[in-house]
Amino acid sequence: MTRPKKVPLRQCVACEAMRPKGELLRLVRTPEGEVLLDTTGKKAGRGAYLCPDPSCLELALKKKRLEKSLGQPVPPELVEALREEMKRRCQGSGA
């Protein structure tokens, strides 16, 4: 009898909901100190997860939760990239 594969769960830094890793957006602070959007979920470095919901992004920015989790400020161009990725995911899901 085979066991079902365990789905890794991660917590959104904004709403603190536990969701499957694949549903969340991951930001990573690389060992070089660069903050990036990690679309693969496998880049090396300190990660922070965020629901693909604009309200979670706004809450995380307002309360500086991404900065606290990553240990440094999030560049404005990355915030814009996150907003674009969220729009793309919403359109892709038919919402």
Short mmCIF file of N, CA, C and O in Angstrom, two decimals, residues 24-50 57 66-67 69-83 85 89:
data_model
loop_
_atom_site.label_atom_id
_atom_site.label_comp_id
_atom_site.label_asym_id
_atom_site.label_seq_id
_atom_site.Cartn_x
_atom_site.Cartn_y
_atom_site.Cartn_z
N LEU A 24 1.41 29.61 -3.11
CA LEU A 24 1.93 30.87 -2.60
C LEU A 24 3.04 31.43 -3.49
O LEU A 24 3.70 30.69 -4.22
N LEU A 25 3.25 32.73 -3.38
CA LEU A 25 4.37 33.38 -4.05
C LEU A 25 5.54 33.39 -3.06
O LEU A 25 5.35 33.63 -1.87
N ARG A 26 6.74 33.13 -3.55
CA ARG A 26 7.92 33.12 -2.67
C ARG A 26 8.87 34.22 -3.06
O ARG A 26 9.22 34.39 -4.22
N LEU A 27 9.25 34.98 -2.05
CA LEU A 27 10.32 35.96 -2.21
C LEU A 27 11.53 35.37 -1.51
O LEU A 27 11.39 34.70 -0.49
N VAL A 28 12.69 35.64 -2.05
CA VAL A 28 13.91 35.08 -1.46
C VAL A 28 14.98 36.16 -1.37
O VAL A 28 15.11 36.98 -2.27
N ARG A 29 15.70 36.16 -0.25
CA ARG A 29 16.89 36.98 -0.10
C ARG A 29 18.05 36.04 -0.34
O ARG A 29 18.29 35.11 0.43
N THR A 30 18.75 36.25 -1.43
CA THR A 30 19.85 35.36 -1.80
C THR A 30 21.03 35.56 -0.86
O THR A 30 21.11 36.57 -0.16
N PRO A 31 21.96 34.60 -0.85
CA PRO A 31 23.16 34.78 -0.01
C PRO A 31 23.94 36.06 -0.35
O PRO A 31 24.65 36.59 0.49
N GLU A 32 23.76 36.57 -1.56
CA GLU A 32 24.43 37.83 -1.97
C GLU A 32 23.69 39.05 -1.47
O GLU A 32 24.14 40.18 -1.65
N GLY A 33 22.50 38.86 -0.88
CA GLY A 33 21.73 39.98 -0.34
C GLY A 33 20.70 40.57 -1.29
O GLY A 33 20.10 41.60 -0.99
N GLU A 34 20.48 39.93 -2.42
CA GLU A 34 19.51 40.42 -3.40
C GLU A 34 18.13 39.83 -3.08
O GLU A 34 18.02 38.66 -2.72
N VAL A 35 17.07 40.64 -3.18
CA VAL A 35 15.71 40.16 -2.94
C VAL A 35 15.04 39.95 -4.29
O VAL A 35 14.99 40.86 -5.12
N LEU A 36 14.52 38.71 -4.51
CA LEU A 36 13.94 38.34 -5.80
C LEU A 36 12.62 37.61 -5.61
O LEU A 36 12.37 37.03 -4.55
N LEU A 37 11.81 37.60 -6.67
CA LEU A 37 10.63 36.74 -6.73
C LEU A 37 11.12 35.38 -7.21
O LEU A 37 11.75 35.27 -8.25
N ASP A 38 10.85 34.35 -6.42
CA ASP A 38 11.31 33.00 -6.76
C ASP A 38 10.15 32.21 -7.34
O ASP A 38 9.34 31.66 -6.61
N THR A 39 10.08 32.13 -8.66
CA THR A 39 8.98 31.42 -9.31
C THR A 39 9.15 29.91 -9.24
O THR A 39 8.16 29.18 -9.31
N THR A 40 10.38 29.43 -9.04
CA THR A 40 10.61 27.98 -8.97
C THR A 40 10.39 27.45 -7.55
O THR A 40 10.10 26.28 -7.37
N GLY A 41 10.56 28.32 -6.55
CA GLY A 41 10.44 27.88 -5.16
C GLY A 41 11.66 27.13 -4.67
O GLY A 41 11.63 26.51 -3.62
N LYS A 42 12.75 27.17 -5.43
CA LYS A 42 13.92 26.37 -5.09
C LYS A 42 15.21 27.17 -4.97
O LYS A 42 16.26 26.59 -4.73
N LYS A 43 15.14 28.47 -5.13
CA LYS A 43 16.38 29.26 -5.04
C LYS A 43 16.91 29.24 -3.62
O LYS A 43 16.15 29.21 -2.66
N ALA A 44 18.22 29.28 -3.51
CA ALA A 44 18.87 29.27 -2.20
C ALA A 44 18.69 30.63 -1.53
O ALA A 44 18.77 31.67 -2.18
N GLY A 45 18.46 30.60 -0.23
CA GLY A 45 18.37 31.84 0.53
C GLY A 45 17.19 31.85 1.47
O GLY A 45 16.45 30.86 1.60
N ARG A 46 17.01 32.96 2.14
CA ARG A 46 15.94 33.15 3.12
C ARG A 46 14.64 33.45 2.38
O ARG A 46 14.56 34.39 1.60
N GLY A 47 13.61 32.64 2.60
CA GLY A 47 12.36 32.80 1.88
C GLY A 47 11.25 33.38 2.73
O GLY A 47 11.23 33.26 3.95
N ALA A 48 10.31 34.03 2.05
CA ALA A 48 9.08 34.53 2.66
C ALA A 48 7.95 34.24 1.69
O ALA A 48 8.09 34.44 0.49
N TYR A 49 6.84 33.72 2.21
CA TYR A 49 5.72 33.32 1.36
C TYR A 49 4.57 34.29 1.51
O TYR A 49 4.33 34.83 2.58
N LEU A 50 3.83 34.47 0.40
CA LEU A 50 2.73 35.42 0.35
C LEU A 50 1.62 34.84 -0.50
O LEU A 50 1.87 34.29 -1.58
N LEU A 57 -0.66 41.32 -0.02
CA LEU A 57 0.53 42.11 -0.35
C LEU A 57 0.46 43.46 0.36
O LEU A 57 1.43 43.90 0.98
N LEU A 66 7.24 41.65 5.16
CA LEU A 66 8.23 41.10 4.22
C LEU A 66 9.63 41.54 4.63
O LEU A 66 10.56 40.74 4.62
N GLU A 67 9.77 42.81 5.00
CA GLU A 67 11.07 43.32 5.43
C GLU A 67 11.57 42.55 6.66
O GLU A 67 12.73 42.19 6.74
N SER A 69 10.70 39.52 7.67
CA SER A 69 10.96 38.13 7.35
C SER A 69 12.25 37.95 6.56
O SER A 69 13.00 37.01 6.78
N LEU A 70 12.50 38.87 5.63
CA LEU A 70 13.69 38.77 4.78
C LEU A 70 14.92 39.45 5.38
O LEU A 70 16.04 39.23 4.94
N GLY A 71 14.69 40.32 6.36
CA GLY A 71 15.82 40.99 7.01
C GLY A 71 16.36 42.19 6.26
O GLY A 71 17.43 42.67 6.57
N GLN A 72 15.62 42.67 5.27
CA GLN A 72 16.02 43.87 4.54
C GLN A 72 14.83 44.40 3.74
O GLN A 72 13.87 43.68 3.52
N PRO A 73 14.89 45.67 3.31
CA PRO A 73 13.76 46.25 2.56
C PRO A 73 13.53 45.55 1.22
O PRO A 73 14.45 45.01 0.62
N VAL A 74 12.27 45.57 0.79
CA VAL A 74 11.90 44.99 -0.50
C VAL A 74 11.92 46.12 -1.53
O VAL A 74 11.25 47.14 -1.34
N PRO A 75 12.69 45.98 -2.61
CA PRO A 75 12.77 47.05 -3.62
C PRO A 75 11.41 47.33 -4.26
O PRO A 75 10.63 46.41 -4.48
N PRO A 76 11.12 48.62 -4.56
CA PRO A 76 9.82 48.99 -5.17
C PRO A 76 9.54 48.25 -6.48
O PRO A 76 8.39 47.90 -6.76
N GLU A 77 10.59 47.97 -7.27
CA GLU A 77 10.36 47.26 -8.54
C GLU A 77 9.91 45.82 -8.29
O GLU A 77 9.16 45.26 -9.08
N LEU A 78 10.34 45.23 -7.17
CA LEU A 78 9.89 43.89 -6.83
C LEU A 78 8.43 43.91 -6.38
O LEU A 78 7.67 42.99 -6.69
N VAL A 79 8.03 44.96 -5.68
CA VAL A 79 6.63 45.11 -5.28
C VAL A 79 5.75 45.18 -6.53
O VAL A 79 4.70 44.53 -6.60
N GLU A 80 6.19 45.93 -7.53
CA GLU A 80 5.44 46.01 -8.79
C GLU A 80 5.40 44.66 -9.49
O GLU A 80 4.37 44.26 -10.03
N ALA A 81 6.51 43.93 -9.47
CA ALA A 81 6.55 42.60 -10.08
C ALA A 81 5.57 41.66 -9.37
O ALA A 81 4.90 40.84 -10.01
N LEU A 82 5.47 41.78 -8.05
CA LEU A 82 4.51 40.97 -7.29
C LEU A 82 3.08 41.30 -7.69
O LEU A 82 2.26 40.41 -7.87
N ARG A 83 2.79 42.58 -7.83
CA ARG A 83 1.43 42.99 -8.24
C ARG A 83 1.09 42.42 -9.63
O ARG A 83 -0.01 41.93 -9.84
N GLU A 85 2.42 39.72 -11.04
CA GLU A 85 2.28 38.26 -10.91
C GLU A 85 0.92 37.90 -10.33
O GLU A 85 0.27 36.94 -10.77
N ARG A 89 -1.92 35.65 -12.17
CA ARG A 89 -2.51 34.45 -11.55
C ARG A 89 -4.03 34.55 -11.47
O ARG A 89 -4.72 33.56 -11.65
#
